[in-house]
Every structure is written in C-alpha cells, then in structure tokens.
mmCIF file with all atom_site columns, C-alpha atoms in Angstrom:
data_model
loop_
_atom_site.group_PDB
_atom_site.id
_atom_site.type_symbol
_atom_site.label_atom_id
_atom_site.label_alt_id
_atom_site.label_comp_id
_atom_site.label_asym_id
_atom_site.label_entity_id
_atom_site.label_seq_id
_atom_site.pdbx_PDB_ins_code
_atom_site.Cartn_x
_atom_site.Cartn_y
_atom_site.Cartn_z
_atom_site.occupancy
_atom_site.B_iso_or_equiv
_atom_site.pdbx_formal_charge
_atom_site.auth_seq_id
_atom_site.auth_comp_id
_atom_site.auth_asym_id
_atom_site.auth_atom_id
_atom_site.pdbx_PDB_model_num
ATOM 1   C CA . MET A 1 1   ? -20.483 -41.556 -44.554 1.00 0.00 ? 24  MET A CA 1
ATOM 2   C CA . ALA A 1 2   ? -17.627 -43.124 -46.566 1.00 0.00 ? 25  ALA A CA 1
ATOM 3   C CA . LEU A 1 3   ? -15.466 -43.076 -43.439 1.00 0.00 ? 26  LEU A CA 1
ATOM 4   C CA . SER A 1 4   ? -18.322 -44.554 -41.267 1.00 0.00 ? 27  SER A CA 1
ATOM 5   C CA . ASN A 1 5   ? -18.661 -47.476 -43.725 1.00 0.00 ? 28  ASN A CA 1
ATOM 6   C CA . GLU A 1 6   ? -14.934 -48.086 -43.818 1.00 0.00 ? 29  GLU A CA 1
ATOM 7   C CA . PHE A 1 7   ? -13.938 -47.741 -40.136 1.00 0.00 ? 30  PHE A CA 1
ATOM 8   C CA . GLY A 1 8   ? -17.430 -48.520 -38.422 1.00 0.00 ? 31  GLY A CA 1
ATOM 9   C CA . TRP A 1 9   ? -17.772 -44.957 -37.035 1.00 0.00 ? 32  TRP A CA 1
ATOM 10  C CA . MET A 1 10  ? -20.958 -43.393 -36.098 1.00 0.00 ? 33  MET A CA 1
ATOM 11  C CA . VAL A 1 11  ? -21.802 -40.275 -37.826 1.00 0.00 ? 34  VAL A CA 1
ATOM 12  C CA . LEU A 1 12  ? -23.171 -37.612 -35.702 1.00 0.00 ? 35  LEU A CA 1
ATOM 13  C CA . THR A 1 13  ? -26.029 -35.406 -37.245 1.00 0.00 ? 36  THR A CA 1
ATOM 14  C CA . THR A 1 14  ? -25.590 -31.620 -36.802 1.00 0.00 ? 37  THR A CA 1
ATOM 15  C CA . GLY A 1 15  ? -29.292 -30.525 -36.781 1.00 0.00 ? 38  GLY A CA 1
ATOM 16  C CA . ASN A 1 16  ? -30.478 -28.632 -33.936 1.00 0.00 ? 39  ASN A CA 1
ATOM 17  C CA . LYS A 1 17  ? -34.002 -28.223 -32.487 1.00 0.00 ? 40  LYS A CA 1
ATOM 18  C CA . SER A 1 18  ? -34.838 -25.264 -34.197 1.00 0.00 ? 41  SER A CA 1
ATOM 19  C CA . GLU A 1 19  ? -34.023 -26.376 -37.548 1.00 0.00 ? 42  GLU A CA 1
ATOM 20  C CA . MET A 1 20  ? -35.765 -29.599 -36.707 1.00 0.00 ? 43  MET A CA 1
ATOM 21  C CA . ALA A 1 21  ? -38.915 -27.846 -35.430 1.00 0.00 ? 44  ALA A CA 1
ATOM 22  C CA . VAL A 1 22  ? -39.390 -25.908 -38.586 1.00 0.00 ? 45  VAL A CA 1
ATOM 23  C CA . GLY A 1 23  ? -38.191 -28.486 -41.168 1.00 0.00 ? 46  GLY A CA 1
ATOM 24  C CA . TYR A 1 24  ? -35.044 -26.311 -42.145 1.00 0.00 ? 47  TYR A CA 1
ATOM 25  C CA . PHE A 1 25  ? -32.895 -29.382 -42.752 1.00 0.00 ? 48  PHE A CA 1
ATOM 26  C CA . THR A 1 26  ? -32.499 -31.925 -45.623 1.00 0.00 ? 49  THR A CA 1
ATOM 27  C CA . ILE A 1 27  ? -33.270 -35.561 -44.896 1.00 0.00 ? 50  ILE A CA 1
ATOM 28  C CA . TYR A 1 28  ? -30.108 -36.864 -46.784 1.00 0.00 ? 51  TYR A CA 1
ATOM 29  C CA . GLY A 1 29  ? -27.886 -33.972 -45.909 1.00 0.00 ? 52  GLY A CA 1
ATOM 30  C CA . ASP A 1 30  ? -27.613 -32.339 -42.419 1.00 0.00 ? 53  ASP A CA 1
ATOM 31  C CA . SER A 1 31  ? -29.910 -34.978 -40.757 1.00 0.00 ? 54  SER A CA 1
ATOM 32  C CA . VAL A 1 32  ? -27.946 -37.896 -41.789 1.00 0.00 ? 55  VAL A CA 1
ATOM 33  C CA . GLY A 1 33  ? -26.222 -39.962 -39.120 1.00 0.00 ? 56  GLY A CA 1
ATOM 34  C CA . GLY A 1 34  ? -26.727 -42.339 -36.399 1.00 0.00 ? 57  GLY A CA 1
ATOM 35  C CA . TYR A 1 35  ? -27.059 -39.985 -33.405 1.00 0.00 ? 58  TYR A CA 1
ATOM 36  C CA . ALA A 1 36  ? -28.344 -36.325 -33.243 1.00 0.00 ? 59  ALA A CA 1
ATOM 37  C CA . VAL A 1 37  ? -26.229 -34.723 -30.354 1.00 0.00 ? 60  VAL A CA 1
ATOM 38  C CA . ILE A 1 38  ? -28.048 -31.324 -30.517 1.00 0.00 ? 61  ILE A CA 1
ATOM 39  C CA . LYS A 1 39  ? -31.361 -32.500 -31.662 1.00 0.00 ? 62  LYS A CA 1
ATOM 40  C CA . ASP A 1 40  ? -33.121 -30.985 -28.409 1.00 0.00 ? 63  ASP A CA 1
ATOM 41  C CA . VAL A 1 41  ? -31.036 -27.716 -28.317 1.00 0.00 ? 64  VAL A CA 1
ATOM 42  C CA . LEU A 1 42  ? -32.627 -24.528 -29.651 1.00 0.00 ? 65  LEU A CA 1
ATOM 43  C CA . LYS A 1 43  ? -30.312 -22.732 -32.011 1.00 0.00 ? 66  LYS A CA 1
ATOM 44  C CA . THR A 1 44  ? -29.441 -19.791 -29.815 1.00 0.00 ? 67  THR A CA 1
ATOM 45  C CA . ARG A 1 45  ? -28.558 -22.146 -26.982 1.00 0.00 ? 68  ARG A CA 1
ATOM 46  C CA . VAL A 1 46  ? -26.186 -23.867 -29.444 1.00 0.00 ? 69  VAL A CA 1
ATOM 47  C CA . TYR A 1 47  ? -24.363 -20.681 -29.797 1.00 0.00 ? 70  TYR A CA 1
ATOM 48  C CA . ASP A 1 48  ? -24.320 -20.020 -26.206 1.00 0.00 ? 71  ASP A CA 1
ATOM 49  C CA . LEU A 1 49  ? -22.906 -23.364 -25.490 1.00 0.00 ? 72  LEU A CA 1
ATOM 50  C CA . CYS A 1 50  ? -20.133 -22.946 -28.166 1.00 0.00 ? 73  CYS A CA 1
ATOM 51  C CA . ARG A 1 51  ? -19.134 -19.643 -26.932 1.00 0.00 ? 74  ARG A CA 1
ATOM 52  C CA . HIS A 1 52  ? -19.132 -21.356 -23.221 1.00 0.00 ? 75  HIS A CA 1
ATOM 53  C CA . VAL A 1 53  ? -16.746 -24.221 -24.779 1.00 0.00 ? 76  VAL A CA 1
ATOM 54  C CA . ASN A 1 54  ? -14.367 -21.572 -25.937 1.00 0.00 ? 77  ASN A CA 1
ATOM 55  C CA . VAL A 1 55  ? -14.310 -19.679 -22.630 1.00 0.00 ? 78  VAL A CA 1
ATOM 56  C CA . ARG A 1 56  ? -13.816 -23.022 -20.749 1.00 0.00 ? 79  ARG A CA 1
ATOM 57  C CA . ALA A 1 57  ? -11.140 -24.059 -22.743 1.00 0.00 ? 80  ALA A CA 1
ATOM 58  C CA . GLY A 1 58  ? -9.221  -20.795 -22.819 1.00 0.00 ? 81  GLY A CA 1
ATOM 59  C CA . ARG A 1 59  ? -8.895  -21.075 -26.468 1.00 0.00 ? 82  ARG A CA 1
ATOM 60  C CA . THR A 1 60  ? -10.939 -21.183 -29.743 1.00 0.00 ? 83  THR A CA 1
ATOM 61  C CA . ILE A 1 61  ? -12.526 -24.371 -30.354 1.00 0.00 ? 84  ILE A CA 1
ATOM 62  C CA . VAL A 1 62  ? -15.437 -23.154 -32.356 1.00 0.00 ? 85  VAL A CA 1
ATOM 63  C CA . ASN A 1 63  ? -14.204 -20.303 -34.542 1.00 0.00 ? 86  ASN A CA 1
ATOM 64  C CA . GLU A 1 64  ? -15.979 -16.907 -34.100 1.00 0.00 ? 87  GLU A CA 1
ATOM 65  C CA . SER A 1 65  ? -16.839 -16.809 -38.049 1.00 0.00 ? 88  SER A CA 1
ATOM 66  C CA . VAL A 1 66  ? -19.007 -19.958 -37.264 1.00 0.00 ? 89  VAL A CA 1
ATOM 67  C CA . LEU A 1 67  ? -20.761 -18.020 -34.420 1.00 0.00 ? 90  LEU A CA 1
ATOM 68  C CA . THR A 1 68  ? -21.197 -14.472 -36.318 1.00 0.00 ? 91  THR A CA 1
ATOM 69  C CA . LYS A 1 69  ? -21.823 -15.506 -39.745 1.00 0.00 ? 92  LYS A CA 1
ATOM 70  C CA . PRO A 1 70  ? -25.726 -15.466 -40.569 1.00 0.00 ? 93  PRO A CA 1
ATOM 71  C CA . PRO A 1 71  ? -27.264 -18.657 -40.367 1.00 0.00 ? 94  PRO A CA 1
ATOM 72  C CA . SER A 1 72  ? -27.669 -20.378 -43.655 1.00 0.00 ? 95  SER A CA 1
ATOM 73  C CA . ALA A 1 73  ? -28.847 -23.627 -45.224 1.00 0.00 ? 96  ALA A CA 1
ATOM 74  C CA . GLU A 1 74  ? -26.163 -22.687 -48.055 1.00 0.00 ? 97  GLU A CA 1
ATOM 75  C CA . LEU A 1 75  ? -28.504 -24.499 -50.662 1.00 0.00 ? 98  LEU A CA 1
ATOM 76  C CA . ARG A 1 76  ? -27.730 -21.328 -52.940 1.00 0.00 ? 99  ARG A CA 1
ATOM 77  C CA . PRO A 1 77  ? -25.458 -18.156 -52.982 1.00 0.00 ? 100 PRO A CA 1
ATOM 78  C CA . ASP A 1 78  ? -26.077 -15.539 -50.365 1.00 0.00 ? 101 ASP A CA 1
ATOM 79  C CA . GLN A 1 79  ? -28.930 -17.430 -48.782 1.00 0.00 ? 102 GLN A CA 1
ATOM 80  C CA . ARG A 1 80  ? -29.705 -16.725 -45.165 1.00 0.00 ? 103 ARG A CA 1
ATOM 81  C CA . ASP A 1 81  ? -32.443 -18.547 -42.823 1.00 0.00 ? 104 ASP A CA 1
ATOM 82  C CA . ASP A 1 82  ? -33.640 -15.019 -41.975 1.00 0.00 ? 105 ASP A CA 1
ATOM 83  C CA . GLN A 1 83  ? -34.643 -14.466 -45.483 1.00 0.00 ? 106 GLN A CA 1
ATOM 84  C CA . SER A 1 84  ? -37.407 -16.992 -45.058 1.00 0.00 ? 107 SER A CA 1
ATOM 85  C CA . LEU A 1 85  ? -37.523 -17.510 -41.009 1.00 0.00 ? 108 LEU A CA 1
ATOM 86  C CA . PRO A 1 86  ? -37.874 -15.070 -38.167 1.00 0.00 ? 109 PRO A CA 1
ATOM 87  C CA . PRO A 1 87  ? -34.495 -14.221 -36.603 1.00 0.00 ? 110 PRO A CA 1
ATOM 88  C CA . TYR A 1 88  ? -33.582 -17.036 -34.318 1.00 0.00 ? 111 TYR A CA 1
ATOM 89  C CA . GLU A 1 89  ? -33.819 -14.828 -31.414 1.00 0.00 ? 112 GLU A CA 1
ATOM 90  C CA . VAL A 1 90  ? -37.584 -14.286 -32.356 1.00 0.00 ? 113 VAL A CA 1
ATOM 91  C CA . LEU A 1 91  ? -38.132 -18.129 -33.319 1.00 0.00 ? 114 LEU A CA 1
ATOM 92  C CA . ASP A 1 92  ? -36.589 -19.978 -30.513 1.00 0.00 ? 115 ASP A CA 1
ATOM 93  C CA . PRO A 1 93  ? -38.736 -18.257 -27.785 1.00 0.00 ? 116 PRO A CA 1
ATOM 94  C CA . ILE A 1 94  ? -41.980 -19.251 -29.800 1.00 0.00 ? 117 ILE A CA 1
ATOM 95  C CA . LEU A 1 95  ? -40.706 -22.813 -30.411 1.00 0.00 ? 118 LEU A CA 1
ATOM 96  C CA . ALA A 1 96  ? -39.909 -23.205 -26.461 1.00 0.00 ? 119 ALA A CA 1
ATOM 97  C CA . LEU A 1 97  ? -43.522 -21.983 -25.764 1.00 0.00 ? 120 LEU A CA 1
ATOM 98  C CA . TYR A 1 98  ? -45.219 -24.284 -28.522 1.00 0.00 ? 121 TYR A CA 1
ATOM 99  C CA . VAL A 1 99  ? -43.368 -27.465 -28.351 1.00 0.00 ? 122 VAL A CA 1
ATOM 100 C CA . GLU A 1 100 ? -41.957 -27.386 -24.806 1.00 0.00 ? 123 GLU A CA 1
ATOM 101 C CA . GLU A 1 101 ? -44.796 -25.819 -22.998 1.00 0.00 ? 124 GLU A CA 1
ATOM 102 C CA . ASP A 1 102 ? -47.859 -26.984 -25.049 1.00 0.00 ? 125 ASP A CA 1
ATOM 103 C CA . ARG A 1 103 ? -48.878 -23.263 -25.566 1.00 0.00 ? 126 ARG A CA 1
ATOM 104 C CA . THR A 1 104 ? -51.333 -23.065 -28.520 1.00 0.00 ? 127 THR A CA 1
ATOM 105 C CA . ALA A 1 105 ? -50.778 -20.276 -30.962 1.00 0.00 ? 128 ALA A CA 1
ATOM 106 C CA . GLY A 1 106 ? -53.420 -17.982 -29.631 1.00 0.00 ? 129 GLY A CA 1
ATOM 107 C CA . GLU A 1 107 ? -51.880 -18.338 -26.056 1.00 0.00 ? 130 GLU A CA 1
ATOM 108 C CA . ILE A 1 108 ? -48.423 -17.386 -27.418 1.00 0.00 ? 131 ILE A CA 1
ATOM 109 C CA . VAL A 1 109 ? -50.166 -14.316 -29.452 1.00 0.00 ? 132 VAL A CA 1
ATOM 110 C CA . GLU A 1 110 ? -51.603 -13.305 -26.056 1.00 0.00 ? 133 GLU A CA 1
ATOM 111 C CA . LEU A 1 111 ? -48.016 -13.211 -24.507 1.00 0.00 ? 134 LEU A CA 1
ATOM 112 C CA . GLY A 1 112 ? -47.346 -10.378 -27.076 1.00 0.00 ? 135 GLY A CA 1
ATOM 113 C CA . TYR A 1 113 ? -45.911 -12.094 -30.052 1.00 0.00 ? 136 TYR A CA 1
ATOM 114 C CA . ASP A 1 114 ? -46.823 -11.172 -33.546 1.00 0.00 ? 137 ASP A CA 1
ATOM 115 C CA . ASP A 1 115 ? -49.773 -13.065 -34.682 1.00 0.00 ? 138 ASP A CA 1
ATOM 116 C CA . ALA A 1 116 ? -48.801 -13.679 -38.132 1.00 0.00 ? 139 ALA A CA 1
ATOM 117 C CA . VAL A 1 117 ? -45.476 -14.897 -37.128 1.00 0.00 ? 140 VAL A CA 1
ATOM 118 C CA . VAL A 1 118 ? -46.642 -17.287 -34.533 1.00 0.00 ? 141 VAL A CA 1
ATOM 119 C CA . ARG A 1 119 ? -49.276 -18.732 -37.050 1.00 0.00 ? 142 ARG A CA 1
ATOM 120 C CA . ARG A 1 120 ? -46.286 -19.463 -39.625 1.00 0.00 ? 143 ARG A CA 1
ATOM 121 C CA . VAL A 1 121 ? -44.113 -20.831 -37.116 1.00 0.00 ? 144 VAL A CA 1
ATOM 122 C CA . THR A 1 122 ? -46.557 -23.240 -35.589 1.00 0.00 ? 145 THR A CA 1
ATOM 123 C CA . ARG A 1 123 ? -47.764 -24.301 -39.134 1.00 0.00 ? 146 ARG A CA 1
ATOM 124 C CA . LEU A 1 124 ? -44.342 -25.004 -40.087 1.00 0.00 ? 147 LEU A CA 1
ATOM 125 C CA . VAL A 1 125 ? -43.453 -27.058 -37.026 1.00 0.00 ? 148 VAL A CA 1
ATOM 126 C CA . ASP A 1 126 ? -46.980 -29.141 -37.648 1.00 0.00 ? 149 ASP A CA 1
ATOM 127 C CA . LEU A 1 127 ? -45.957 -29.583 -41.401 1.00 0.00 ? 150 LEU A CA 1
ATOM 128 C CA . ALA A 1 128 ? -42.453 -30.776 -40.517 1.00 0.00 ? 151 ALA A CA 1
ATOM 129 C CA . GLU A 1 129 ? -43.326 -33.778 -38.708 1.00 0.00 ? 152 GLU A CA 1
ATOM 130 C CA . TYR A 1 130 ? -42.920 -36.257 -41.467 1.00 0.00 ? 153 TYR A CA 1
ATOM 131 C CA . LYS A 1 131 ? -39.280 -35.051 -41.742 1.00 0.00 ? 154 LYS A CA 1
ATOM 132 C CA . ARG A 1 132 ? -38.497 -35.104 -38.031 1.00 0.00 ? 155 ARG A CA 1
ATOM 133 C CA . ARG A 1 133 ? -39.827 -38.800 -38.112 1.00 0.00 ? 156 ARG A CA 1
ATOM 134 C CA . GLN A 1 134 ? -36.770 -39.710 -40.311 1.00 0.00 ? 157 GLN A CA 1
ATOM 135 C CA . CYS A 1 135 ? -34.352 -38.115 -38.056 1.00 0.00 ? 158 CYS A CA 1
ATOM 136 C CA . PRO A 1 136 ? -31.811 -40.136 -35.999 1.00 0.00 ? 159 PRO A CA 1
ATOM 137 C CA . PRO A 1 137 ? -32.461 -40.401 -32.127 1.00 0.00 ? 160 PRO A CA 1
ATOM 138 C CA . GLY A 1 138 ? -30.849 -38.034 -29.712 1.00 0.00 ? 161 GLY A CA 1
ATOM 139 C CA . VAL A 1 139 ? -30.320 -37.054 -26.243 1.00 0.00 ? 162 VAL A CA 1
ATOM 140 C CA . ARG A 1 140 ? -33.306 -35.083 -24.304 1.00 0.00 ? 163 ARG A CA 1
ATOM 141 C CA . VAL A 1 141 ? -32.183 -32.250 -22.623 1.00 0.00 ? 164 VAL A CA 1
ATOM 142 C CA . THR A 1 142 ? -35.398 -30.056 -22.270 1.00 0.00 ? 165 THR A CA 1
ATOM 143 C CA . THR A 1 143 ? -38.712 -30.746 -20.763 1.00 0.00 ? 166 THR A CA 1
ATOM 144 C CA . LYS A 1 144 ? -40.000 -31.983 -24.153 1.00 0.00 ? 167 LYS A CA 1
ATOM 145 C CA . ALA A 1 145 ? -38.182 -33.225 -27.012 1.00 0.00 ? 168 ALA A CA 1
ATOM 146 C CA . PHE A 1 146 ? -39.376 -34.363 -30.510 1.00 0.00 ? 169 PHE A CA 1
ATOM 147 C CA . GLY A 1 147 ? -40.145 -37.886 -30.730 1.00 0.00 ? 170 GLY A CA 1
ATOM 148 C CA . ARG A 1 148 ? -41.595 -39.955 -27.851 1.00 0.00 ? 171 ARG A CA 1
ATOM 149 C CA . ASP A 1 149 ? -42.167 -36.526 -25.925 1.00 0.00 ? 172 ASP A CA 1
ATOM 150 C CA . ARG A 1 150 ? -43.931 -34.747 -28.745 1.00 0.00 ? 173 ARG A CA 1
ATOM 151 C CA . ARG A 1 151 ? -45.539 -36.800 -31.915 1.00 0.00 ? 174 ARG A CA 1
ATOM 152 C CA . MET A 1 152 ? -48.044 -35.266 -34.123 1.00 0.00 ? 175 MET A CA 1
ATOM 153 C CA . PRO A 1 153 ? -50.069 -37.227 -36.827 1.00 0.00 ? 176 PRO A CA 1
ATOM 154 C CA . ILE A 1 154 ? -48.619 -36.684 -40.123 1.00 0.00 ? 177 ILE A CA 1
ATOM 155 C CA . THR A 1 155 ? -51.569 -36.984 -42.419 1.00 0.00 ? 178 THR A CA 1
ATOM 156 C CA . SER A 1 156 ? -54.341 -35.719 -40.249 1.00 0.00 ? 179 SER A CA 1
ATOM 157 C CA . GLY A 1 157 ? -54.553 -32.300 -41.772 1.00 0.00 ? 180 GLY A CA 1
ATOM 158 C CA . TYR A 1 158 ? -54.526 -30.947 -38.106 1.00 0.00 ? 181 TYR A CA 1
ATOM 159 C CA . ARG A 1 159 ? -54.028 -27.211 -38.008 1.00 0.00 ? 182 ARG A CA 1
ATOM 160 C CA . GLY A 1 160 ? -54.017 -26.421 -34.369 1.00 0.00 ? 183 GLY A CA 1
#
C-alpha cells in the first residue's frame, strides 16, 4: 500500500473464490487492494492455472513450493487450512454447486456429499457475506460470481 500511495499503482488482491466464499481472508490483509484478479476462481483452479503458466512459459514462474505447500492463512505457527476446513479438493466442488449452481444443501447431500461437511460449508458461505461486501471488485469468469450475481442479506438470520 505504501508503494501504491507513493507511485499511484493499484494493489491487486490475492484472495480467490474459495477463500472469499468461506470467509478465510482478512479484511485489511489479503483482501486489501483495488482489484481482485482471481476473486472468481476456486483455489484448486488457481493451482491448475499456476501449473499451466509454468508449462506454457517453459520455465518456473510460480515456484513449486507455492503449489505443494499445504494452504495456510499463516496467522499462527504450523497452521493449515485443512485443520478447520475440508481439503480444497472436497470444498471446491461443494462451493461450485452451492454458489454457481444454486443447489441447496439438501440437494448437494443427495449427490453423495457428506451431510455435516455440506451443512458446515454452506453455513460458512452464508455467514461470510458481510466480509465479501467489503472486498474489491474483480473479473467474473464463472457463471455466477459473488457480488452482483449472488448477494445474500447480511442481517436476516437466513440459514437456507
């Protein structure tokens, strides 16, 4: 932000759709910025895109350690996202169904997903709406992005 202020540069936010969906970002930390480039890209797809960039470039642009290190908010030593969230390989398909396809928790469970996991994930998504409202705009690349495409009341107590 200091460089942005000094040189007039725009800070790009690093948060992805998975993190924004469940509220796994800090409002004045990793969501700070003027534009959210990967705001509508699920975390597993971000990893896929990084690998694609490396292959296409024919060299390492994104270090392999970034792609193989367990995801973490790094708010405390040895913290990992999978200590409080399902692994992203489980989380992202549930988020795609709930957010992009407007499936209910019950419908997602009927597709074979664990009931407790689905209920927890959908609750996290609903509760994080107030945080998402404070995020910068970003490009839409899926059928439904947070913001104009999908908004929930932040005070209604809705628990669909």
